[in-house]
Structure formats: structure tokens, C-alpha cells
Amino acid sequence: MGLLKEGINEVIATTHCNAAPIGIINRNRIARMVLFHHSHTATNVERYGWIVANFIFDPVLYVRTAFEDLPESDLVPEMVEGRRMYRLPDAEAWIAYNAAVERKTDEALIVRLRPLKEMVADLRLHPVNRGFNSIIDATVHATRYVMTGDPWLRKLIDHHASLVRKCGGTREWEALDLLLGYLDRAETGDCGDTPDTPAAPDKQGRSRTSERFRMGELNFR
Amino acid sequence: MGLLKEGINEVIATTHCNAAPIGIINRNRIARMVLFHHSHTATNVERYGWIVANFIFDPVLYVRTAFEDLPESDLVPEMVEGRRMYRLPDAEAWIAYNAAVERKTDEALIVRLRPLKEMVADLRLHPVNRGFNSIIDATVHATRYVMTGDPWLRKLIDHHASLVRKCGGTREWEALDLLLGYLDRAETGDCGDTPDTPAAPDKQGRSRTSERFRMGELNFR
């Protein structure tokens, strides 16, 4: 697990035809994820037993995958130990994992990750940018806010939105517009043309928001 | 300016025998800094006309340079176009700039930066970590909080401290302890053995906090 850092690594996890921001908890050299029942990622992990952690630094992609599905054409297949997995084509690095459910709670699966293959494709410098960082935080808060309506979360989202405007670049501003659009639609109950917005669980009752980033909200220390 | 990203790049800027976290504003392909009068960095820029932007991802170093001086032995000299400059030895990349005061306000210098030399030494992957990001945000807020006592800033510091505990690794926890120690000493007015803590401007009236990170707080869009 040379690429993971200690603590919670917020990656974009790809599973069978799906991508979602997930926190990988790396403590005592063991990597785990917490996946909420009925999320796409949880369903895929139970069915297929693998995930790929994509290290990528595009703020728009974090927001997009938090709230909607990527088309399958945005993923590329990768054969790992005889299994066909999927990853993001523009990931700077990725780790393919065997994913085994370690235990279940009423709310979630605790999944243990065993690395099968690590790849560094193209590392780039990402200077510390509080605008990018605020997109990540605002997205985490937004996925919870659309379910709880907690005014403290809204205050944090507004705080981070203001930092994005001040410190971000064009790509962060684009991500912010997208995020605020999802929030508006969730607040007005208008799901628009997006089939999988937070307010609308899909036919199997799986919610896009239920799996999103929740990891980062759990204390696994 | 290939290494800078659009927006505000929070780097550790080294000047003559000094290091401090500074935001470099990169808009419309022009790089600028805002430096508060009487800060070490402002004094050095006026006197020597150069800075080096160090890209480094050590949370402890961000906190430390925000509140105290590094010993000169923590910097290494670098000859750039015949001028002896200083940089951090462990920077993954750095840019040496000519720094010219473009204009002055009552409060600050607006400094235009012209890149002289860029160097990539050793890029590493830094997975998105909300603990690291929260150290940056908490440090920015702390440098203002020790001067204003604004309770909203204290609330943000506490919020980010909790994220550091949840999402960070050992190095982020170490940085948090250091930060909370500075805050305690500032709140109790006890400057301890540290000659240059926030509450105590040095003999020339220069304050460590006055130059710190303020950049990120100014709206330069």
C-alpha cells in the first residue's frame, strides 16, 4: 500500500460500471472502507469483490460522481489477476483491490481491502489550493445536507463556497456551480433530467447520496 | 509559470533567512503576492527583491513557519542568475522569482512575481486528505484569530481540528498539537520560550502572524 497515506484517503472508487468518491481508511497498515447498504458501490463490492482506488485531482469529477452516474464510456477496463476491473482513464495513479466484507452493521458494510496491483501513470504537482480543498469539504457536507437539512452543514457549505470563489481556479468554479445546482434541485425537489439525483433513489431503492463520502464522516480511529 | 495553478497557491515562501506560508495569486497568467507591511517577508522582498516558492506537503512545516522562525540551517542556498537565494531542502518542486513591489496600500505591498527558474525535484503522490487540508485552513484561521479573537474563527478552528483527528495521519496530529499549543499560549498571553509567537512582535515591531497566510483571506478575483 505504498501509495496510500495514513488516515482517510478520499479517492474516486470505481467498481463494476460505477464511480463514486469514497474514503479509504488506512490505519495500522490495514485499508478498509465503510459502505452504506444499498449503495451502488456496496452492491458491486458484495457481487464482484473488487474496487479500484483512483487518485485524481479534478474537482468537477468529485462533485459529479458524488451526485450522478458516469457513463460507462468514462471508464476503462483493466485486467487484474484474471478479473476485468474498471478504472478512470485519467487517474494519475491507481490501486486495484480485492474487497471482502469483514463485517456488517445495521447501516453499513465494513470492507477490508487487499491490494492486488498499484500503478503510477503520471504524477503532477498540485499546489495546495484552498479552493480545491473546499470543493471536497463542501461536497461531503452537501451529500449529508440533502438528506438531513442540518443548518450547520448549510453554513459550512456556504463558507466553503466562498473560499472556492476566492481561492479556486476555473475548474473549481465549474465544480461549485455544479454542486450548487444539485443542492438547488434537491431543495426544490426538482430532479430535472438527472435520473439519479440525491432526492431520487433508483428502481432498486439505491441512493446516490447514501454511499457518498460518508466514510469521511465516520470516526475509525 | 508551469508549476503554479490558477487561483491562490498556498506555498511556503523563502526569502533571505526566512520561511513563511504565503498565497501566490495566479490570475490571467500573472503571479502576485500581498505582503503585510513590517512582516519579515515584506521587509526581505523590499530589501532583496526575490522569493522562492517551495511546494511542500508537510503539515507540521506549514504550522511551524506560520508561527515561528526556522533556523537558518533549515534552508539551503541556491544561486539563481547570480543571486544567492534560499529554499527548503525537501521541497518537491520550487520556483525562484524576481519580486518587485507593484504598489503599496496602507496595509500591504502588492508584489509582482517574475519567474526566474523552476525546478521539479521529486514529485510524490498526495492522496486527498481532509486532515491535511484542515491543517491548512485551521492555520489560516488561527493566524487571524490570535489577532482578532473572532468567535466564528474559533468555531472554524475547532471544526477543522475535529476533521484532523478523524481523517489525518500522525503528521497531521503532530501539526494540530503544535497549532493548538500556539493558540493556547496566545490566549493566555504566555509566549514561553518562543521568541516570535503571535502575541509578541519582534524588536523591529515585525509580527510573525501579520504576514501569515493573509493572502488567502484577500479577494483578488
GROMACS .gro file of C-alpha atoms in nm:
model
  442
    1MET     CA    1   0.000   0.000   0.000
    2GLY     CA    2   0.280   0.235  -0.088
    3LEU     CA    3   0.054   0.494  -0.250
    4LEU     CA    4  -0.197   0.528   0.034
    5LYS     CA    5  -0.121   0.770   0.316
    6GLU     CA    6  -0.206   0.711   0.680
    7GLY     CA    7  -0.555   0.838   0.764
    8ILE     CA    8  -0.851   0.870   0.532
    9ASN     CA    9  -0.765   0.886   0.161
   10GLU     CA   10  -1.050   1.044  -0.036
   11VAL     CA   11  -1.030   0.867  -0.371
   12ILE     CA   12  -1.272   0.806  -0.653
   13ALA     CA   13  -1.351   0.439  -0.627
   14THR     CA   14  -1.454   0.253  -0.939
   15THR     CA   15  -1.648  -0.070  -0.922
   16HIS     CA   16  -1.839  -0.258  -1.192
   17CYS     CA   17  -1.964   0.024  -1.423
   18ASN     CA   18  -1.972   0.275  -1.137
   19ALA     CA   19  -1.760   0.554  -0.986
   20ALA     CA   20  -1.805   0.728  -0.650
   21PRO     CA   21  -1.592   0.930  -0.407
   22ILE     CA   22  -1.505   0.706  -0.114
   23GLY     CA   23  -1.274   0.743   0.184
   24ILE     CA   24  -1.024   0.462   0.222
   25ILE     CA   25  -0.925   0.435   0.586
   26ASN     CA   26  -0.562   0.339   0.625
   27ARG     CA   27  -0.473   0.269   0.988
   28ASN     CA   28  -0.209   0.029   1.117
   29ARG     CA   29  -0.129  -0.067   0.757
   30ILE     CA   30  -0.477  -0.204   0.702
   31ALA     CA   31  -0.702  -0.048   0.438
   32ARG     CA   32  -1.078  -0.050   0.484
   33MET     CA   33  -1.389   0.120   0.351
   34VAL     CA   34  -1.730   0.169   0.509
   35LEU     CA   35  -2.008   0.134   0.251
   36PHE     CA   36  -2.368   0.206   0.326
   37HIS     CA   37  -2.612  -0.071   0.240
   38HIS     CA   38  -2.787  -0.048  -0.096
   39SER     CA   39  -2.538   0.198  -0.242
   40HIS     CA   40  -2.408   0.108  -0.588
   41THR     CA   41  -2.060   0.057  -0.451
   42ALA     CA   42  -2.178  -0.171  -0.169
   43THR     CA   43  -2.389  -0.377  -0.410
   44ASN     CA   44  -2.096  -0.410  -0.651
   45VAL     CA   45  -1.847  -0.499  -0.380
   46GLU     CA   46  -2.075  -0.774  -0.249
   47ARG     CA   47  -2.133  -0.906  -0.600
   48TYR     CA   48  -1.789  -0.872  -0.761
   49GLY     CA   49  -1.540  -0.843  -0.472
   50TRP     CA   50  -1.312  -0.573  -0.613
   51ILE     CA   51  -1.266  -0.198  -0.629
   52VAL     CA   52  -1.010   0.031  -0.790
   53ALA     CA   53  -0.896   0.341  -0.597
   54ASN     CA   54  -0.832   0.620  -0.848
   55PHE     CA   55  -0.607   0.908  -0.746
   56ILE     CA   56  -0.728   1.203  -0.943
   57PHE     CA   57  -0.746   1.574  -0.870
   58ASP     CA   58  -1.030   1.706  -1.084
   59PRO     CA   59  -1.279   1.891  -0.860
   60VAL     CA   60  -1.559   1.855  -1.119
   61LEU     CA   61  -1.525   1.478  -1.115
   62TYR     CA   62  -1.552   1.464  -0.735
   63VAL     CA   63  -1.877   1.660  -0.743
   64ARG     CA   64  -2.016   1.475  -1.043
   65THR     CA   65  -1.952   1.125  -0.914
   66ALA     CA   66  -2.091   1.224  -0.574
   67PHE     CA   67  -2.429   1.304  -0.725
   68GLU     CA   68  -2.469   1.118  -1.053
   69ASP     CA   69  -2.358   0.820  -1.256
   70LEU     CA   70  -2.075   0.843  -1.505
   71PRO     CA   71  -2.149   0.689  -1.843
   72GLU     CA   72  -1.974   0.353  -1.881
   73SER     CA   73  -1.765   0.504  -2.161
   74ASP     CA   74  -1.590   0.722  -1.899
   75LEU     CA   75  -1.430   0.410  -1.750
   76VAL     CA   76  -1.161   0.188  -1.899
   77PRO     CA   77  -1.131  -0.186  -1.837
   78GLU     CA   78  -0.819  -0.322  -1.671
   79MET     CA   79  -0.739  -0.694  -1.635
   80VAL     CA   80  -0.602  -0.763  -1.285
   81GLU     CA   81  -0.522  -1.121  -1.183
   82GLY     CA   82  -0.767  -1.255  -1.438
   83ARG     CA   83  -1.051  -1.022  -1.334
   84ARG     CA   84  -1.190  -0.749  -1.554
   85MET     CA   85  -1.194  -0.432  -1.344
   86TYR     CA   86  -1.268  -0.071  -1.436
   87ARG     CA   87  -1.074   0.245  -1.364
   88LEU     CA   88  -1.073   0.612  -1.461
   89PRO     CA   89  -0.861   0.674  -1.771
   90ASP     CA   90  -0.711   0.998  -1.638
   91ALA     CA   91  -0.613   0.876  -1.291
   92GLU     CA   92  -0.260   0.984  -1.203
   93ALA     CA   93  -0.222   0.661  -1.011
   94TRP     CA   94  -0.449   0.375  -0.908
   95ILE     CA   95  -0.464   0.070  -0.684
   96ALA     CA   96  -0.672  -0.237  -0.767
   97TYR     CA   97  -0.803  -0.412  -0.454
   98ASN     CA   98  -0.965  -0.733  -0.362
   99ALA     CA   99  -1.258  -0.619  -0.147
  100ALA     CA  100  -1.400  -0.854   0.115
  101VAL     CA  101  -1.683  -0.775   0.355
  102GLU     CA  102  -1.532  -0.802   0.702
  103ARG     CA  103  -1.849  -0.734   0.896
  104LYS     CA  104  -2.192  -0.578   0.861
  105THR     CA  105  -2.373  -0.331   1.081
  106ASP     CA  106  -2.737  -0.227   1.052
  107GLU     CA  107  -2.623   0.063   0.841
  108ALA     CA  108  -2.309  -0.037   0.656
  109LEU     CA  109  -2.059  -0.289   0.529
  110ILE     CA  110  -1.707  -0.277   0.668
  111VAL     CA  111  -1.489  -0.384   0.378
  112ARG     CA  112  -1.129  -0.493   0.402
  113LEU     CA  113  -0.909  -0.412   0.104
  114ARG     CA  114  -0.616  -0.622  -0.013
  115PRO     CA  115  -0.403  -0.453  -0.280
  116LEU     CA  116  -0.352  -0.654  -0.600
  117LYS     CA  117  -0.182  -0.402  -0.823
  118GLU     CA  118  -0.059  -0.044  -0.790
  119MET     CA  119   0.015   0.177  -1.087
  120VAL     CA  120   0.158   0.526  -1.113
  121ALA     CA  121   0.067   0.667  -1.452
  122ASP     CA  122   0.151   1.035  -1.448
  123LEU     CA  123   0.215   1.228  -1.129
  124ARG     CA  124   0.162   1.601  -1.147
  125LEU     CA  125   0.221   1.878  -0.895
  126HIS     CA  126  -0.091   2.001  -0.721
  127PRO     CA  127  -0.003   2.312  -0.522
  128VAL     CA  128  -0.209   2.347  -0.205
  129ASN     CA  129  -0.530   2.525  -0.309
  130ARG     CA  130  -0.798   2.606  -0.053
  131GLY     CA  131  -1.048   2.631  -0.336
  132PHE     CA  132  -0.994   2.269  -0.440
  133ASN     CA  133  -0.993   2.159  -0.076
  134SER     CA  134  -1.317   2.345  -0.016
  135ILE     CA  135  -1.485   2.165  -0.307
  136ILE     CA  136  -1.406   1.835  -0.134
  137ASP     CA  137  -1.539   1.954   0.202
  138ALA     CA  138  -1.846   2.122   0.053
  139THR     CA  139  -1.930   1.806  -0.142
  140VAL     CA  140  -1.905   1.589   0.169
  141HIS     CA  141  -2.131   1.827   0.359
  142ALA     CA  142  -2.372   1.856   0.065
  143THR     CA  143  -2.428   1.480   0.041
  144ARG     CA  144  -2.532   1.481   0.405
  145TYR     CA  145  -2.718   1.810   0.388
  146VAL     CA  146  -2.958   1.691   0.115
  147MET     CA  147  -3.063   1.412   0.350
  148THR     CA  148  -3.072   1.596   0.682
  149GLY     CA  149  -3.126   1.966   0.605
  150ASP     CA  150  -2.897   2.042   0.901
  151PRO     CA  151  -2.843   2.424   0.903
  152TRP     CA  152  -2.486   2.389   1.037
  153LEU     CA  153  -2.397   2.187   0.726
  154ARG     CA  154  -2.551   2.458   0.507
  155LYS     CA  155  -2.340   2.718   0.687
  156LEU     CA  156  -2.026   2.512   0.623
  157ILE     CA  157  -2.122   2.469   0.256
  158ASP     CA  158  -2.164   2.847   0.221
  159HIS     CA  159  -1.832   2.906   0.398
  160HIS     CA  160  -1.651   2.671   0.163
  161ALA     CA  161  -1.831   2.809  -0.142
  162SER     CA  162  -1.693   3.149  -0.056
  163LEU     CA  163  -1.341   3.005  -0.028
  164VAL     CA  164  -1.381   2.836  -0.367
  165ARG     CA  165  -1.473   3.171  -0.523
  166LYS     CA  166  -1.174   3.340  -0.359
  167CYS     CA  167  -0.902   3.077  -0.393
  168GLY     CA  168  -1.009   2.844  -0.673
  169GLY     CA  169  -0.942   2.841  -1.046
  170THR     CA  170  -1.190   2.796  -1.331
  171ARG     CA  171  -1.222   2.423  -1.274
  172GLU     CA  172  -1.310   2.475  -0.906
  173TRP     CA  173  -1.568   2.741  -1.004
  174GLU     CA  174  -1.721   2.497  -1.251
  175ALA     CA  175  -1.736   2.230  -0.979
  176LEU     CA  176  -1.901   2.479  -0.741
  177ASP     CA  177  -2.170   2.572  -0.996
  178LEU     CA  178  -2.243   2.204  -1.045
  179LEU     CA  179  -2.261   2.142  -0.670
  180LEU     CA  180  -2.490   2.437  -0.603
  181GLY     CA  181  -2.712   2.321  -0.890
  182TYR     CA  182  -2.753   1.977  -0.730
  183LEU     CA  183  -2.830   2.143  -0.397
  184ASP     CA  184  -3.091   2.374  -0.553
  185ARG     CA  185  -3.262   2.081  -0.723
  186ALA     CA  186  -3.257   1.877  -0.404
  187GLU     CA  187  -3.401   2.167  -0.206
  188THR     CA  188  -3.679   2.234  -0.457
  189GLY     CA  189  -3.743   1.863  -0.505
  190ASP     CA  190  -3.691   1.910  -0.878
  191CYS     CA  191  -3.490   1.617  -1.007
  192GLY     CA  192  -3.473   1.762  -1.361
  193ASP     CA  193  -3.336   1.535  -1.628
  194THR     CA  194  -3.086   1.371  -1.399
  195PRO     CA  195  -3.212   1.024  -1.320
  196ASP     CA  196  -3.008   0.976  -1.008
  197THR     CA  197  -3.011   1.299  -0.811
  198PRO     CA  198  -2.996   1.278  -0.434
  199ALA     CA  199  -3.366   1.306  -0.375
  200ALA     CA  200  -3.443   1.017  -0.606
  201PRO     CA  201  -3.336   0.663  -0.518
  202ASP     CA  202  -3.323   0.440  -0.825
  203LYS     CA  203  -3.554   0.148  -0.903
  204GLN     CA  204  -3.370  -0.079  -0.661
  205GLY     CA  205  -3.402   0.183  -0.389
  206ARG     CA  206  -3.030   0.259  -0.410
  207SER     CA  207  -2.946   0.618  -0.336
  208ARG     CA  208  -2.654   0.803  -0.490
  209THR     CA  209  -2.600   1.005  -0.178
  210SER     CA  210  -2.617   0.722   0.068
  211GLU     CA  211  -2.275   0.594  -0.029
  212ARG     CA  212  -2.108   0.921  -0.095
  213PHE     CA  213  -1.819   1.023   0.113
  214ARG     CA  214  -1.992   0.901   0.426
  215MET     CA  215  -1.668   0.737   0.508
  216GLY     CA  216  -1.509   1.066   0.586
  217GLU     CA  217  -1.779   1.127   0.844
  218LEU     CA  218  -1.711   0.811   1.043
  219ASN     CA  219  -1.453   0.807   1.311
  220PHE     CA  220  -1.245   0.498   1.253
  221ARG     CA  221  -0.954   0.585   1.479
  222MET     CA  222   0.473   2.954  -1.458
  223GLY     CA  223   0.405   2.596  -1.547
  224LEU     CA  224   0.400   2.471  -1.189
  225LEU     CA  225   0.155   2.725  -1.050
  226LYS     CA  226  -0.216   2.655  -1.081
  227GLU     CA  227  -0.481   2.915  -1.147
  228GLY     CA  228  -0.612   3.066  -0.824
  229ILE     CA  229  -0.429   3.101  -0.495
  230ASN     CA  230  -0.134   2.865  -0.448
  231GLU     CA  231  -0.053   2.824  -0.078
  232VAL     CA  232   0.323   2.771  -0.080
  233ILE     CA  233   0.598   2.813   0.175
  234ALA     CA  234   0.786   3.118   0.056
  235THR     CA  235   1.151   3.151   0.146
  236THR     CA  236   1.325   3.485   0.147
  237HIS     CA  237   1.658   3.589   0.296
  238CYS     CA  238   1.694   3.360   0.602
  239ASN     CA  239   1.316   3.331   0.644
  240ALA     CA  240   1.029   3.098   0.556
  241ALA     CA  241   0.655   3.169   0.577
  242PRO     CA  242   0.335   3.027   0.425
  243ILE     CA  243   0.215   3.270   0.159
  244GLY     CA  244  -0.058   3.256  -0.102
  245ILE     CA  245   0.062   3.325  -0.455
  246ILE     CA  246  -0.226   3.461  -0.658
  247ASN     CA  247  -0.215   3.341  -1.015
  248ARG     CA  248  -0.480   3.511  -1.230
  249ASN     CA  249  -0.457   3.586  -1.602
  250ARG     CA  250  -0.108   3.434  -1.605
  251ILE     CA  251   0.026   3.695  -1.368
  252ALA     CA  252   0.162   3.590  -1.029
  253ARG     CA  253   0.136   3.826  -0.735
  254MET     CA  254   0.161   3.823  -0.357
  255VAL     CA  255   0.013   4.056  -0.098
  256LEU     CA  256   0.254   4.111   0.191
  257PHE     CA  257   0.162   4.299   0.502
  258HIS     CA  258   0.394   4.585   0.595
  259HIS     CA  259   0.663   4.507   0.851
  260SER     CA  260   0.637   4.131   0.806
  261HIS     CA  261   0.970   3.953   0.760
  262THR     CA  262   0.876   3.857   0.405
  263ALA     CA  263   0.776   4.212   0.311
  264THR     CA  264   1.096   4.353   0.460
  265ASN     CA  265   1.306   4.097   0.274
  266VAL     CA  266   1.126   4.145  -0.056
  267GLU     CA  267   1.180   4.521  -0.038
  268ARG     CA  268   1.544   4.475   0.052
  269TYR     CA  269   1.649   4.182  -0.169
  270GLY     CA  270   1.386   4.160  -0.447
  271TRP     CA  271   1.343   3.782  -0.465
  272ILE     CA  272   1.144   3.497  -0.317
  273VAL     CA  273   1.140   3.122  -0.371
  274ALA     CA  274   0.802   2.942  -0.375
  275ASN     CA  275   0.851   2.598  -0.219
  276PHE     CA  276   0.597   2.326  -0.298
  277ILE     CA  277   0.597   2.100   0.003
  278PHE     CA  278   0.328   1.897   0.173
  279ASP     CA  279   0.439   1.865   0.534
  280PRO     CA  280   0.158   1.989   0.763
  281VAL     CA  281   0.398   2.046   1.054
  282LEU     CA  282   0.608   2.283   0.843
  283TYR     CA  283   0.302   2.490   0.746
  284VAL     CA  284   0.208   2.536   1.111
  285ARG     CA  285   0.563   2.595   1.227
  286THR     CA  286   0.652   2.857   0.966
  287ALA     CA  287   0.319   3.031   1.029
  288PHE     CA  288   0.410   3.094   1.391
  289GLU     CA  289   0.785   3.085   1.432
  290ASP     CA  290   1.116   3.125   1.256
  291LEU     CA  291   1.304   2.831   1.109
  292PRO     CA  292   1.672   2.817   1.196
  293GLU     CA  293   1.886   2.926   0.902
  294SER     CA  294   2.028   2.572   0.887
  295ASP     CA  295   1.683   2.452   0.767
  296LEU     CA  296   1.731   2.643   0.442
  297VAL     CA  297   1.972   2.569   0.159
  298PRO     CA  298   2.131   2.834  -0.064
  299GLU     CA  299   2.062   2.829  -0.437
  300MET     CA  300   2.238   3.051  -0.691
  301VAL     CA  301   1.985   3.190  -0.941
  302GLU     CA  302   2.101   3.434  -1.211
  303GLY     CA  303   2.391   3.539  -0.998
  304ARG     CA  304   2.184   3.594  -0.681
  305ARG     CA  305   2.216   3.383  -0.371
  306MET     CA  306   1.864   3.272  -0.277
  307TYR     CA  307   1.738   3.027  -0.015
  308ARG     CA  308   1.495   2.738  -0.046
  309LEU     CA  309   1.368   2.445   0.159
  310PRO     CA  310   1.583   2.135   0.106
  311ASP     CA  311   1.286   1.896   0.096
  312ALA     CA  312   1.066   2.089  -0.146
  313GLU     CA  313   0.922   1.859  -0.412
  314ALA     CA  314   0.944   2.149  -0.654
  315TRP     CA  315   1.027   2.519  -0.636
  316ILE     CA  316   1.014   2.839  -0.836
  317ALA     CA  317   1.261   3.122  -0.785
  318TYR     CA  318   1.108   3.464  -0.855
  319ASN     CA  319   1.218   3.816  -0.902
  320ALA     CA  320   0.983   4.007  -0.669
  321ALA     CA  321   0.903   4.371  -0.744
  322VAL     CA  322   0.670   4.592  -0.543
  323GLU     CA  323   0.395   4.692  -0.784
  324ARG     CA  324   0.205   4.917  -0.546
  325LYS     CA  325   0.155   4.987  -0.177
  326THR     CA  326  -0.160   5.028   0.024
  327ASP     CA  327  -0.186   5.148   0.383
  328GLU     CA  328  -0.177   4.786   0.491
  329ALA     CA  329   0.024   4.589   0.240
  330LEU     CA  330   0.263   4.559  -0.051
  331ILE     CA  331   0.130   4.420  -0.378
  332VAL     CA  332   0.424   4.230  -0.522
  333ARG     CA  333   0.455   4.113  -0.880
  334LEU     CA  334   0.649   3.793  -0.933
  335ARG     CA  335   0.858   3.712  -1.240
  336PRO     CA  336   0.976   3.351  -1.255
  337LEU     CA  337   1.349   3.306  -1.299
  338LYS     CA  338   1.388   2.932  -1.252
  339GLU     CA  339   1.154   2.637  -1.193
  340MET     CA  340   1.272   2.305  -1.060
  341VAL     CA  341   1.093   1.976  -1.003
  342ALA     CA  342   1.298   1.770  -0.760
  343ASP     CA  343   1.085   1.477  -0.653
  344LEU     CA  344   0.710   1.466  -0.709
  345ARG     CA  345   0.516   1.234  -0.480
  346LEU     CA  346   0.150   1.135  -0.472
  347HIS     CA  347  -0.055   1.313  -0.207
  348PRO     CA  348  -0.396   1.149  -0.190
  349VAL     CA  349  -0.672   1.392  -0.097
  350ASN     CA  350  -0.676   1.404   0.283
  351ARG     CA  351  -0.925   1.623   0.467
  352GLY     CA  352  -0.698   1.612   0.771
  353PHE     CA  353  -0.410   1.776   0.583
  354ASN     CA  354  -0.650   2.024   0.422
  355SER     CA  355  -0.794   2.109   0.761
  356ILE     CA  356  -0.449   2.186   0.898
  357ILE     CA  357  -0.406   2.446   0.624
  358ASP     CA  358  -0.748   2.600   0.691
  359ALA     CA  359  -0.711   2.589   1.070
  360THR     CA  360  -0.369   2.756   1.044
  361VAL     CA  361  -0.505   3.037   0.828
  362HIS     CA  362  -0.788   3.095   1.072
  363ALA     CA  363  -0.556   3.071   1.372
  364THR     CA  364  -0.323   3.343   1.245
  365ARG     CA  365  -0.622   3.576   1.224
  366TYR     CA  366  -0.786   3.451   1.542
  367VAL     CA  367  -0.487   3.535   1.761
  368MET     CA  368  -0.520   3.894   1.644
  369THR     CA  369  -0.898   3.937   1.643
  370GLY     CA  370  -1.042   3.680   1.887
  371ASP     CA  371  -1.337   3.641   1.647
  372PRO     CA  372  -1.554   3.355   1.785
  373TRP     CA  373  -1.655   3.241   1.434
  374LEU     CA  374  -1.287   3.176   1.355
  375ARG     CA  375  -1.255   2.977   1.679
  376LYS     CA  376  -1.555   2.769   1.575
  377LEU     CA  377  -1.395   2.701   1.236
  378ILE     CA  378  -1.066   2.608   1.404
  379ASP     CA  379  -1.248   2.361   1.631
  380HIS     CA  380  -1.437   2.218   1.331
  381HIS     CA  381  -1.115   2.162   1.138
  382ALA     CA  382  -0.937   2.024   1.445
  383SER     CA  383  -1.204   1.758   1.467
  384LEU     CA  384  -1.156   1.671   1.099
  385VAL     CA  385  -0.780   1.645   1.153
  386ARG     CA  386  -0.837   1.396   1.434
  387LYS     CA  387  -1.076   1.192   1.220
  388CYS     CA  388  -0.908   1.200   0.879
  389GLY     CA  389  -0.542   1.283   0.941
  390GLY     CA  390  -0.233   1.070   0.993
  391THR     CA  391   0.034   1.103   1.262
  392ARG     CA  392   0.197   1.400   1.095
  393GLU     CA  393  -0.134   1.591   1.082
  394TRP     CA  394  -0.194   1.510   1.451
  395GLU     CA  395   0.152   1.643   1.534
  396ALA     CA  396   0.077   1.960   1.338
  397LEU     CA  397  -0.255   2.000   1.522
  398ASP     CA  398  -0.090   1.966   1.864
  399LEU     CA  399   0.161   2.233   1.764
  400LEU     CA  400  -0.113   2.464   1.638
  401LEU     CA  401  -0.328   2.425   1.948
  402GLY     CA  402  -0.021   2.491   2.161
  403TYR     CA  403   0.043   2.822   1.983
  404LEU     CA  404  -0.323   2.915   2.027
  405ASP     CA  405  -0.316   2.831   2.398
  406ARG     CA  406  -0.007   3.042   2.450
  407ALA     CA  407  -0.157   3.330   2.253
  408GLU     CA  408  -0.479   3.312   2.453
  409THR     CA  409  -0.302   3.303   2.788
  410GLY     CA  410  -0.052   3.566   2.677
  411ASP     CA  411   0.231   3.326   2.765
  412CYS     CA  412   0.494   3.350   2.495
  413GLY     CA  413   0.702   3.076   2.655
  414ASP     CA  414   1.048   3.025   2.512
  415THR     CA  415   0.946   3.104   2.160
  416PRO     CA  416   1.072   3.450   2.077
  417ASP     CA  417   0.838   3.513   1.792
  418THR     CA  418   0.493   3.388   1.890
  419PRO     CA  419   0.188   3.569   1.761
  420ALA     CA  420   0.139   3.786   2.064
  421ALA     CA  421   0.494   3.914   2.053
  422PRO     CA  422   0.616   4.133   1.767
  423ASP     CA  423   0.996   4.131   1.747
  424LYS     CA  424   1.226   4.423   1.822
  425GLN     CA  425   1.154   4.587   1.490
  426GLY     CA  426   0.781   4.556   1.553
  427ARG     CA  427   0.750   4.284   1.291
  428SER     CA  428   0.488   4.028   1.372
  429ARG     CA  429   0.504   3.665   1.264
  430THR     CA  430   0.131   3.646   1.225
  431SER     CA  431   0.085   3.965   1.035
  432GLU     CA  432   0.228   3.819   0.718
  433ARG     CA  433   0.096   3.472   0.753
  434PHE     CA  434  -0.141   3.336   0.500
  435ARG     CA  435  -0.331   3.663   0.492
  436MET     CA  436  -0.311   3.636   0.120
  437GLY     CA  437  -0.567   3.363   0.121
  438GLU     CA  438  -0.801   3.594   0.302
  439LEU     CA  439  -0.792   3.868   0.040
  440ASN     CA  440  -1.021   3.854  -0.255
  441PHE     CA  441  -0.806   3.916  -0.558
  442ARG     CA  442  -1.050   3.798  -0.824
   0.00000   0.00000   0.00000
